Structures are given as structure tokens and as C-alpha cells.
XYZ file of C-alpha atoms in Angstrom:
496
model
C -61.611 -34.347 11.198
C -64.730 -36.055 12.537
C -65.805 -36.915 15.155
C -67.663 -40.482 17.058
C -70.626 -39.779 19.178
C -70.714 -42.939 20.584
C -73.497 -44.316 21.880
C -72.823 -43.889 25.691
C -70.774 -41.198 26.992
C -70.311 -43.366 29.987
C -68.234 -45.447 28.015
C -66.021 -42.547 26.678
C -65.448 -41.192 29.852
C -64.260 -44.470 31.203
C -61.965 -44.368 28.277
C -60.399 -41.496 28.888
C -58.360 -40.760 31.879
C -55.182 -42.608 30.569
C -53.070 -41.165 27.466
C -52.613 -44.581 26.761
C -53.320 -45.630 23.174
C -53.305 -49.154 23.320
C -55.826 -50.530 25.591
C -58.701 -52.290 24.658
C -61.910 -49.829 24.414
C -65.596 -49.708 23.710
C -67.118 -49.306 20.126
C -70.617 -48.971 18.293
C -71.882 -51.475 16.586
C -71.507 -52.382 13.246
C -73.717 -51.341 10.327
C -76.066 -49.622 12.645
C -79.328 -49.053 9.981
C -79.822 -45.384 9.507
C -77.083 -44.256 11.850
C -76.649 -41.087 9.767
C -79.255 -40.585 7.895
C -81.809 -41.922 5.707
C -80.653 -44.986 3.593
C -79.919 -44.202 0.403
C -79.922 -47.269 -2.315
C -78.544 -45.122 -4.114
C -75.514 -45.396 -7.155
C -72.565 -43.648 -8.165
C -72.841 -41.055 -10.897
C -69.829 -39.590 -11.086
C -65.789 -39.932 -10.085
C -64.172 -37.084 -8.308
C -60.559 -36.076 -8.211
C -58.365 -37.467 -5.744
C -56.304 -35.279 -3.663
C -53.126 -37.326 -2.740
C -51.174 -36.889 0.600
C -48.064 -37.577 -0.512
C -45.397 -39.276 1.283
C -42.276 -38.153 3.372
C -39.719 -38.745 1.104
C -41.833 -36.891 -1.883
C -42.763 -33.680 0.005
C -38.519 -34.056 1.333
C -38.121 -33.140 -2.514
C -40.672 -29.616 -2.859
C -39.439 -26.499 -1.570
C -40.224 -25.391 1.493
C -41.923 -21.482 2.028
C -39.807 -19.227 4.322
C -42.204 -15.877 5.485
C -42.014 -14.142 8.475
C -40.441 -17.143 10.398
C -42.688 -19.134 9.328
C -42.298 -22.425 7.006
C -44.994 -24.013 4.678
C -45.266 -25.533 1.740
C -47.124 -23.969 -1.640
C -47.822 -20.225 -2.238
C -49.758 -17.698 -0.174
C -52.793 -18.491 2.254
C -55.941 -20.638 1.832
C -58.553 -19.040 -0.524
C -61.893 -20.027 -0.993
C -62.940 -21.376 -4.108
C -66.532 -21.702 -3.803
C -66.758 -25.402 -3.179
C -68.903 -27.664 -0.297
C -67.259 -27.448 2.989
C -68.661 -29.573 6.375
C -69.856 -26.876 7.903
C -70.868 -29.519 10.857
C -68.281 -32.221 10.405
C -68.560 -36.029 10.757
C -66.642 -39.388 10.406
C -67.659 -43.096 9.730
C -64.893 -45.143 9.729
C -65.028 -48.289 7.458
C -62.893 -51.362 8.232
C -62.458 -52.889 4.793
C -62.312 -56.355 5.167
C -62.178 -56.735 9.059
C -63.971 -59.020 11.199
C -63.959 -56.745 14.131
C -61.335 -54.389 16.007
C -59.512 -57.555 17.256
C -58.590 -59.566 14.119
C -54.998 -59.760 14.298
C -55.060 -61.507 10.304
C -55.975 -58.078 8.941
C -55.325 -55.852 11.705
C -51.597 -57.202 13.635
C -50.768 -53.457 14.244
C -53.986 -52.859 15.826
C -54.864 -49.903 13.391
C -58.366 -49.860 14.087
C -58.501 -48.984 17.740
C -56.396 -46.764 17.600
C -58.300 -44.595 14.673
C -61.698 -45.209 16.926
C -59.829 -43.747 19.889
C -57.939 -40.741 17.662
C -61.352 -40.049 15.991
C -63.044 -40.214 19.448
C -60.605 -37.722 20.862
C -60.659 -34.739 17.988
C -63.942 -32.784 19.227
C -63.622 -29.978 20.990
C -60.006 -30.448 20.521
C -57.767 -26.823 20.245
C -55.973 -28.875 17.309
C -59.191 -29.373 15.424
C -60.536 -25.496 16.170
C -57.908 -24.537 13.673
C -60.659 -25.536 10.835
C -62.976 -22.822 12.364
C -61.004 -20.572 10.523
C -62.814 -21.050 7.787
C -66.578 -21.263 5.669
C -68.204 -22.047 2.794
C -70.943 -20.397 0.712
C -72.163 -23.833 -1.684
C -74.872 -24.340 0.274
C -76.724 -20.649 0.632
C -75.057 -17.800 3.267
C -71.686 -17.794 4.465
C -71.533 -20.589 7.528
C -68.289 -20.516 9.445
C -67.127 -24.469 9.949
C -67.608 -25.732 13.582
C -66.240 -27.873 16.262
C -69.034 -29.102 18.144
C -68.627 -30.683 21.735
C -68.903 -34.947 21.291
C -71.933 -34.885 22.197
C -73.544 -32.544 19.792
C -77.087 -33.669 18.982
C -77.744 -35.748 16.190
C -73.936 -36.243 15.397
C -73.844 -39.703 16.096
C -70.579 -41.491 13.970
C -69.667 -45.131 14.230
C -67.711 -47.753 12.773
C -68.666 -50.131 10.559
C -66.702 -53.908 9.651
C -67.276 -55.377 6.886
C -65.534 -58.982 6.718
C -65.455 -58.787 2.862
C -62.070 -57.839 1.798
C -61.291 -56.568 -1.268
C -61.587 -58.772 -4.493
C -57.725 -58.333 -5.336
C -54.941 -57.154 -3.254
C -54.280 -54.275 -5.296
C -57.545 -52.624 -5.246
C -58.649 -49.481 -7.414
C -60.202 -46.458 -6.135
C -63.376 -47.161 -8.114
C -63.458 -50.580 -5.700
C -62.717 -47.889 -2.409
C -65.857 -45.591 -4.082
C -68.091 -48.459 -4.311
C -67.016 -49.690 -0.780
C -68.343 -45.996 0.512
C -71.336 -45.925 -0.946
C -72.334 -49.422 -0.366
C -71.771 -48.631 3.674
C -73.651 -45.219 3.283
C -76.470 -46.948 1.718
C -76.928 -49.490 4.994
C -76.037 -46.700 8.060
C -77.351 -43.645 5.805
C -76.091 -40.825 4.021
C -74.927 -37.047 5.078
C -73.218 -34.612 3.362
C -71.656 -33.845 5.609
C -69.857 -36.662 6.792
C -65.955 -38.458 5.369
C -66.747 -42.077 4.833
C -62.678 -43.705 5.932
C -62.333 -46.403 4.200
C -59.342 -48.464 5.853
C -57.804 -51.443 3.838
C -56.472 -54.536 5.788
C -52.464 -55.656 6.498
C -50.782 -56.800 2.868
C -54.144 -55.040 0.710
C -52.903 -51.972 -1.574
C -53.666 -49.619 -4.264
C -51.262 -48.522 -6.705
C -49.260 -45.551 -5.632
C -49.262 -46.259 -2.283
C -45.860 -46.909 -1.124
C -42.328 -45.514 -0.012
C -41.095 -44.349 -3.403
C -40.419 -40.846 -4.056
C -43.295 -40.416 -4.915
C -45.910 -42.752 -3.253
C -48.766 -41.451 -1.525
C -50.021 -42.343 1.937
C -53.759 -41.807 1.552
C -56.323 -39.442 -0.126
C -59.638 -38.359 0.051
C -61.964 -37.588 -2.953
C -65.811 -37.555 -3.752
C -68.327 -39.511 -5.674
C -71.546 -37.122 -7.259
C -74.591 -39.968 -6.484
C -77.865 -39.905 -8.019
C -79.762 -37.486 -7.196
C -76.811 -35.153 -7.532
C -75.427 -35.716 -3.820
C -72.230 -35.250 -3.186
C -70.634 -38.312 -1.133
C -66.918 -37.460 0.667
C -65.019 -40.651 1.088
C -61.049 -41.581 2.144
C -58.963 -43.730 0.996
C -57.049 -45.172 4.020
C -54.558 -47.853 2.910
C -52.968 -50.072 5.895
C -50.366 -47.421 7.488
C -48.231 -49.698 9.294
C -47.490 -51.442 5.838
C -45.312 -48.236 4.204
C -43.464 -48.128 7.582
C -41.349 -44.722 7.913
C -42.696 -43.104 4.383
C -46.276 -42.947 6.486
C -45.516 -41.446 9.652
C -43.561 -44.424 11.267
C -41.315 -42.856 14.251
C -42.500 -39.604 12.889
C -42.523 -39.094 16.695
C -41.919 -42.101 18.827
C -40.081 -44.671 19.462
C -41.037 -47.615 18.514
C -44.123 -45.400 17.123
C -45.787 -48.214 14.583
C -48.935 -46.030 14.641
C -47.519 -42.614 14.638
C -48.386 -42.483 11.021
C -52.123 -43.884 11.483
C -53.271 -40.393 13.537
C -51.019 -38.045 11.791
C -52.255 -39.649 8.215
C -56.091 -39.718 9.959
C -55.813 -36.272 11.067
C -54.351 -34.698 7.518
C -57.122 -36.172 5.394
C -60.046 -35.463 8.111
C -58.762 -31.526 8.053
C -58.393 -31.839 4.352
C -61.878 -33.203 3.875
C -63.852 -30.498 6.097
C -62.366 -27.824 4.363
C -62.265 -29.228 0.909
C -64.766 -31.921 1.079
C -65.034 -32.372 -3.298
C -61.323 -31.994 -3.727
C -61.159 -29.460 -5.926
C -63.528 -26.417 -4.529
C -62.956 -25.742 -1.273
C -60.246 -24.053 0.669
C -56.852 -24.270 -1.179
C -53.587 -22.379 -1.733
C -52.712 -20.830 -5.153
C -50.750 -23.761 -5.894
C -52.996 -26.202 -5.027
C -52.325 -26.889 -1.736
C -54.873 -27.306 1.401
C -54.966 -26.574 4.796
C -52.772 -30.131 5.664
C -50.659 -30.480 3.145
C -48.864 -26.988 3.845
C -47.791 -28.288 6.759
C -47.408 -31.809 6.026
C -45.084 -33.976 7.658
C -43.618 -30.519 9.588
C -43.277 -30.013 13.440
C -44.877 -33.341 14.115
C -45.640 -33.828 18.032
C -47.748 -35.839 20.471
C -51.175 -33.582 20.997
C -53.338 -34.293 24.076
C -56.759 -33.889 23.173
C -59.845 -33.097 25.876
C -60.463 -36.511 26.865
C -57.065 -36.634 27.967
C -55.114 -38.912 25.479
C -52.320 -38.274 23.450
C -51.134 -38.829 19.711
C -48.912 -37.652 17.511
C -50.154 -35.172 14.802
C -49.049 -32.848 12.016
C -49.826 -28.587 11.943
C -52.580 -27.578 9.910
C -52.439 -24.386 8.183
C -53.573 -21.064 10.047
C -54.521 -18.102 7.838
C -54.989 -15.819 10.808
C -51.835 -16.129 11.552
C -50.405 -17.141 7.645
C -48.287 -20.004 9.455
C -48.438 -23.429 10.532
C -49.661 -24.502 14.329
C -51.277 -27.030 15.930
C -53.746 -25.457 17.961
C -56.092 -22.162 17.634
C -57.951 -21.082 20.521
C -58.893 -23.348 23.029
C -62.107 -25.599 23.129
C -64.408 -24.253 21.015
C -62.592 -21.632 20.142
C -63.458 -17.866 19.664
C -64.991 -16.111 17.301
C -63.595 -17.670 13.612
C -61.367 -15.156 12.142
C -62.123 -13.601 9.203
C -60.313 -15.357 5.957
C -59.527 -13.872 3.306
C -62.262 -13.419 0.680
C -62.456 -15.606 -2.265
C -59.704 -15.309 -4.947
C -61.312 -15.692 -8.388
C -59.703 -17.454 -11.282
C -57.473 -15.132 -13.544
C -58.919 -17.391 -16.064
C -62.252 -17.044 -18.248
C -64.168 -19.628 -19.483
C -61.257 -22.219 -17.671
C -63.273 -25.588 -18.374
C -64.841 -24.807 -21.538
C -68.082 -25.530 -20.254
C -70.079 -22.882 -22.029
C -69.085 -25.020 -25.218
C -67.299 -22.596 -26.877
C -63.962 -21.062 -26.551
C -64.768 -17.358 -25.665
C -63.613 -15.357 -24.409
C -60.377 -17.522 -25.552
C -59.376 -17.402 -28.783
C -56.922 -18.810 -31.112
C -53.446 -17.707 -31.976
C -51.895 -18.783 -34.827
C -49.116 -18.232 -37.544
C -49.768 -16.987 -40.729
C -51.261 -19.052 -43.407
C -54.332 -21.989 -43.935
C -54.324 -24.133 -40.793
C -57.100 -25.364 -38.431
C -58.313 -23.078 -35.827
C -58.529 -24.443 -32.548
C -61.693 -25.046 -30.873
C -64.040 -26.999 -27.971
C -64.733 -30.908 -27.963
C -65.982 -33.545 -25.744
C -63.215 -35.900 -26.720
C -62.926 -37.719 -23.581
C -62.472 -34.257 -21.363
C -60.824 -34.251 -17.966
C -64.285 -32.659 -16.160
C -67.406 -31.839 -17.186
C -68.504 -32.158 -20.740
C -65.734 -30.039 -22.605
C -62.075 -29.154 -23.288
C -60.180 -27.588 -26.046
C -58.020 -28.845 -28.596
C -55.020 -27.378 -31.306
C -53.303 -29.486 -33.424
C -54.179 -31.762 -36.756
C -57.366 -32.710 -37.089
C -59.211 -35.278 -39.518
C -59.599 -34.294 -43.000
C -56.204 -31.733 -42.702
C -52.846 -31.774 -43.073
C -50.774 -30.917 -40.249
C -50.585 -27.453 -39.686
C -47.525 -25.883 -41.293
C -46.102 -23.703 -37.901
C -48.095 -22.807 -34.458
C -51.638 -22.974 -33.803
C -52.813 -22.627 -30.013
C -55.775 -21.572 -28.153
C -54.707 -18.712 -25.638
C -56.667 -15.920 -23.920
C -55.329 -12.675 -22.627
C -54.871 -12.645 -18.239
C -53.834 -10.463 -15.827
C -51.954 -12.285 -13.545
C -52.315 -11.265 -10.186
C -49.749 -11.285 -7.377
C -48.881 -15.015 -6.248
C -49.947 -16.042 -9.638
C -50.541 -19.748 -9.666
C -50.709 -21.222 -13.104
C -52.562 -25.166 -12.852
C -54.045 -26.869 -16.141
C -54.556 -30.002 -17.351
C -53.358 -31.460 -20.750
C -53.382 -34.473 -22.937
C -50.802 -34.314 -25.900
C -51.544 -36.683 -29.116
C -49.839 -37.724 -32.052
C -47.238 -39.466 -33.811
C -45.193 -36.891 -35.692
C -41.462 -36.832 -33.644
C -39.607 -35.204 -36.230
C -37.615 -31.823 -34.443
C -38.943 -28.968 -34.195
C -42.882 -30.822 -33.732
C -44.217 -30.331 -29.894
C -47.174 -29.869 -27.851
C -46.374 -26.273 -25.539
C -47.621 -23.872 -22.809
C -46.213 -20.185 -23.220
C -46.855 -16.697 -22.476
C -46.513 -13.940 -24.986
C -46.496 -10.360 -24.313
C -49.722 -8.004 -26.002
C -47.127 -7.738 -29.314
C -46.910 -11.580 -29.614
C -43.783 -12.358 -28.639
C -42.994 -15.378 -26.368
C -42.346 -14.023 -22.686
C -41.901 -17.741 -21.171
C -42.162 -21.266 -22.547
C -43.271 -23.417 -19.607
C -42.956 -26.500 -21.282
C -41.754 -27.943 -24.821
C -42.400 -31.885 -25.326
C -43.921 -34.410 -27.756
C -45.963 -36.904 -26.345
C -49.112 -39.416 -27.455
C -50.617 -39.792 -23.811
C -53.639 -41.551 -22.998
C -53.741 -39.752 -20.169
C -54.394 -35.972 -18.570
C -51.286 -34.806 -17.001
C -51.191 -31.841 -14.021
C -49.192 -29.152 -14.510
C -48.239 -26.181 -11.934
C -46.218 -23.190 -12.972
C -45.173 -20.143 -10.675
C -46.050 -16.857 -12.639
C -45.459 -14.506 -9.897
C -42.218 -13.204 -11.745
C -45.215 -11.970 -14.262
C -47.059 -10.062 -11.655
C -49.524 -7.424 -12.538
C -49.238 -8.018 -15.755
C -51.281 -8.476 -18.849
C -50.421 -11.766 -21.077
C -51.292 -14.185 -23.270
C -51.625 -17.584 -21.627
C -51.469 -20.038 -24.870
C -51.545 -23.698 -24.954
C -50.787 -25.098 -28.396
C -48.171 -27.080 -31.282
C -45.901 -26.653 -33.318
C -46.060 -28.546 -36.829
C -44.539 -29.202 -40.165
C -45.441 -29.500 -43.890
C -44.622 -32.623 -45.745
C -45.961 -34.828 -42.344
C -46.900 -37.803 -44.632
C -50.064 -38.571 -42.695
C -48.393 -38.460 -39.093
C -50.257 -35.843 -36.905
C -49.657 -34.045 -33.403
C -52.016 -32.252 -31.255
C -53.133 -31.058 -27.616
C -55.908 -31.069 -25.874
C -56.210 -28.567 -22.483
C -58.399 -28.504 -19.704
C -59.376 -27.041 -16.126
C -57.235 -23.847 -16.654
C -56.872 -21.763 -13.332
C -54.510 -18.640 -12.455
C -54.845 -17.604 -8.767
């Protein structure tokens, strides 16, 4: 979470002797030039990863951990993947398409004063110290995250309306990157700040909803030029998916429950994973909110006195979920585990080559598998089995596969693309495992697909524990394929 330094702590004081949510209150002004740091004019290089928050009704569905008396979601505690943190956390919160915080057209909930107050309310805050927990290492020696009074020095945050809505009322979250950058570029730029993008009443991007499996919000990253790394959330309008986001989560008639709980999930998420992908996560991909999402929800009263309703974050000095650690500041951060490293060598191909994998095969002439940059799900490589131009389709299995000792909790998490248009029987794209002698252990999956595009995939190996294996990802073929073809591509490989 972030938090506002307004500009006069007169003001927040005088906000902040009633729990009351509701009441009109003070704000910074909008767009102010440089507010964070130096203006950028500056472009977006590259698209990050969103990490969703899924909805009630989807994490209803996943199974729920049971240790100790404690309940979480995913597998094991937090571990450290190498990735930015912000080590000094900040927020800017964007109002997409807003006149101010009293237009009732896009805002008849009144979503935006209440994330000003909630935001204004989180330093300093025993529910916030949880993140202290933890560090990063990206940026030179290990720094332990803080949680810095409001009126930390040179940690001014504001809010920023922009009366340009979005161009179509399902917008995309190239449209929410762009919206980011184009604020950072007028109030400036630090890495260490979430840019909250908030989308007005009836304005929506696809996924978010009350399905099964709709999402509420999500935060991601943007690489800029000059390699920067810009964190940004995507904050659709709460009160629009009703009870999937948090409505009643806690009160009653609690419209906004879902706007703080929501606010405070992806601001915790952010600090402690602030590209996505490399910061603090579970062995199943998890992070320090979504273990705990949607679980013990209750109204927190923060230092300045007010009250909303929040989720648990995830505690790894106590492996459980809580909603406070410490008190103010907190004490000394407990030690977290050390970093787990990837089971898996060479997972992203980026060397260009497949080494240490290698590629298992039947007997006979097919093609071997191998690296491309066909279109790769990150970075500039992945690696691909299957029928390739010039060749028949190979006559039995060909895979690329790479002996691992699974450890533990053994996550497995991978990315793949299958291609082709051969759906005779006994012609698939698969994951297995096979033993040192060759023979198949476990076939994770077994399907024939043409996709255009990369699909996640999570598999528990912990049954496989201490064990040595080969991890192959591969096809199956046939002679006599009269042209047709099938093939897989695989990516991002990790086994934590």
C-alpha cells in the first residue's frame, strides 16, 4: 500500500477524528508538475504480466491450505525471487475519466473519496507493517521494506483527475498502461511508487466481472525507455461487480467494502512484487494478498482513527494469515526465509540455446527440438517440439525435457502454446515426468490444441519430492500425416 502525504497535515488531522468514511474531505491538487519526481516524456517499451486478483466466487472454487490452524491459499511461505520490491512505498491515485472527487456521472458511489481517505489512512498502520516482513536485493544490498510515518520527507503522493475517459467502454490494459505513463510523465516518475488507475461507473475491461472467474483488479508493470521500471494498477469501478468485489464483504449496506479491501490487496501486492513476476511469491504463484484473499475480512482502524474493512495479508513469521504485525512502525522485520531458486535451468531459454535441456525422443529420424523467437511469451526465446517446415511429422514422441530435482513443496508453473492441425487419436501436445530409466512417472496433461495464445499451467509435484526426474514438454505424432502438422512451444519453466 501507499501512502498520500498531503500537502498540509493540518488538513489530515482535521480529517481524522471520526471513523466516518463518507464525509466530504480535503485533497491535493490535480496534476501537480513534478510531484514525484522529475518528468519523464518518456514511452513505453515493454508490457509486463498482469497479476489478477481474482474474484470471490473464483477463489470459492481453489482449495483452501489447512497448517497448524492456520488457512491460506497456495503452497508454503513467500520466497523471494529476486525481483524490485518498494523498499519506500508510494501511491498516486489516477481518476480515469473524472472531473473531480464530486462527479456523481462517473463517480455515484463516491469511490474516489473514499480511496483518498483509505490511502491516507495506511501509514504507520499495524495492518500495513505486515509488508516489513520482507526485502529485496534488485537494487544492490538487502533493504528490508518500510512503513514510514505520513509525513516522511519527500513522500509526497496525490491524486490526479483526468476528465478524459476512456476511448471505449471496454478498455484494454494497453489503454490503462498508456493512462499511467501519460500521468507519470506530467507529476513525475519513481520507482518506487503504484500508479492506481481507477475507471469511471459503466467503463470495463474484459475479465472484470462476477463470473467464476472474473477478476476484480490487477496490478502489472510497463519497462519505459531508459529501462525504468513503471508499477501501475488496474482499478476497474468496484461498486459495478457488486458482491463478486467485496460488496457486504463486511457491512451492511457496505457498497464500498470492496473499494478498500480491493485497494489494500493490490497496494500489498505491488510493494512486495512490484514487476509481477519477481518479487515475493509462494511456490504456486501466489503473493502476500492473494493467500489470504477474500478470508477473515473485518473493519481495521488505522492511526488516524478511521475505519475500513480489509482482507489479511500473508505473515511468514508466523506462516499464517493476520491483519496486523507489530504495532506502528513495527519492530525489527523478521527474518524471511532466504530465496528459493528455480529447480529449473536455463527456464526461459534466454541463453539461446537449450542447455542444459535436452531433447528426448523415440527412436528413429525425427526433428530434434530446439530454441526460437517465434513470438515467445518473455524475453527473446522459447523452445519448440513438434513438425517443423521442410519435415514430415515426426513418427512417435519428440520433447525437450531436462533432468530436476524437485524439492519439497515442488511447484511446477510453465507456459505453453500448442500448434497444429493434425486431430487424428493418438496426436497431442504433453507435459510428463519420466523416471532416470525413461519411463513416464506422471502425465500432467494430454490435449491437442492450435492456440494463438500462451496458456498458464500449475502442477503440484510435491508427491515427487526429493527426487530426481525428467521434466519433458513435448508431442506425440504419426506417419502418413498428409501435410497436417502438430507442435508445442514452452516457455518460463519454474519448479520451486
Amino acid at each position: 500500500m501507499r501512502w498520500f502525504c498531503l500537502a498540509l497535515f493540518a488538513l489530515i488531522v482535521a480529517c481524522s477524528g471520526s471513523n466516518s468514511v463518507t464525509n466530504a474531505i480535503p485533497h491535493g491538487p490535480s496534476a501537480p508538475a513534478g510531484a514525484l519526481g522529475p518528468r519523464l516524456n518518456a514511452r513505453i517499451a515493454h508490457l509486463g504480466r498482469p497479476h489478477y486478483f481474482y474474484n470471490r466466487a473464483a477463489f470459492a472454487a481453489r482449495a483452501v491450505q489447512h497448517r497448524a490452524n492456520a488457512t491460506y491459499y497456495g503452497t508454503g511461505v513467500l520466497q523471494y525471487g529476486g525481483g524490485p520490491v518498494e523498499s519506500t512505498a508510494k501511491t498516486y491515485l489516477i481518476f480515469w475519466g473524472f472531473t473531480g472527487a464530486s462527479d456523481t456521472a462517473a463517480d455515484p458511489d463516491g469511490v474516489a473519496s473514499y480511496l483518498i481517505k483509505f490511502f491516507t489512512a495506511l501509514p504507520n498502520s499495524g495492518w500495513l507493517n505486515t509488508i516489513t516482513q520482507y526485502y529485496g536485493t534488485y537494487s544492490g544490498p538487502k533493504a528490508y521494506i518500510t512503513n514510514p510515518s505520513i509525513l516522511l520527507s519527500g513522500s509526497y503522493n496525490g491524486e490526479y483527475f483526468d476528465p478524459t475517459p476512456p476511448t471505449s467502454n471496454t478498455y484494454t490494459d494497453g489503454a490503462v498502461a498508456n493512462e499511467a505513463l501519460k500521468v507519470a510523465n506530467i507529476v513525475g516518475y519513481d520507482a518506487n511508487t503504484d500508479y492506481i488507475v481507477v475507471s469511471p461507473h459503466l467503463y470495463t475491461i474484459q475479465g472484470f466481472d462476477a463470473s467464476s472467474y472474473g477478476f476484480c483488479a490487477y496490478h502489472s508493470s510497463v519497462t519505459i525507455t531508459g529501462g525504468r521500471l513503471l508499477s501501475y494498477t488496474t482499478f476497474p469501478y468496484m461498486p459495478d461487480a457488486g458482491y463478486g468485489c467485496g460488496a457486504k464483504a463486511v457491512n451492511n449496506p457496505g457498497t464500498l467494502d470492496g473499494v478498500s479491501i480491493v485497494g489494500g490487496h493490490e497496494e500489498a501486492e505491488t510493494i512486495t512484487d512490484a514487476d509481477a513476476t519477481t518479487g515475493w511469491l509462494d511456490a504456486s504463484g501466489q503473493e502476500i494478498a492473494d493467500k489470504c484473499a477474500w478470508l477473515d475480512m473485518q473493519n481495521t482502524t488505522f492511526p488516524n482513527g478511521q475505519s475500513f474493512p480489509t482482507q489479511p495479508l500473508f505473515s511468514n513469521a508466523s506462516r499464517s494469515c493476520v491483519q496486523s504485525y507489530g504495532g506502528g512502525s513495527g519492530p525489527s522485520p523478521t527474518p524471511s526465509p532466504p530465496p528459493v531458486t528455480n529447480a529449473v535451468k536455463n527456464p526461459g531459454f534466454e541463453t539461446g540455446h537449450l542447455k542444459p535441456w535436452t531433447t528426448c525422443h523415440s527412436k528413429g529420424r525425427m526433428p530434434l527440438g530446439f530454441t526460437t523467437t517465434d513470438k515467445p511469451h518473455r524475453g527473446k526465446y522459447d523452445a519448440y517440439a513438434g513438425t517443423i517446415q521442410g519435415h514430415s511429422e515426426p513418427a512417435g514422441v519428440t520433447s525437450v525435457c531436462q533432468l530436476i530435482a524437485i524439492p519439497a513443496e515442488g511447484v511446477l508453473t510453465f507456459w505453453a502454446r500448442g500448434i497444429g492441425d493434425d486431430f487424428r487419436p493418438g496426436v497431442f501436445q504433453f507435459a510428463r515426468l519420466y523416471n532416470t530409466s525413461g519411463t513416464i512417472v506422471k502425465t500432467l496433461y494430454k490435449i491437442d490444441r492450435n492456440e494463438k495464445k500462451w496458456h498458464e499451467w500449475t502442477f503440484d509435484l510435491s508427491a515427487y519430492a526429493n527426487g530426481q526426474y525428467l521434466l519433458a514438454f513435448g508431442i506425440q505424432g504419426k506417419a502418413n500425416a498428409g501435410g497436417r502438422s502438430i507442435g508445442q512451444y514452452v516457455d518460463d519453466v519454474t519448479v520451486r
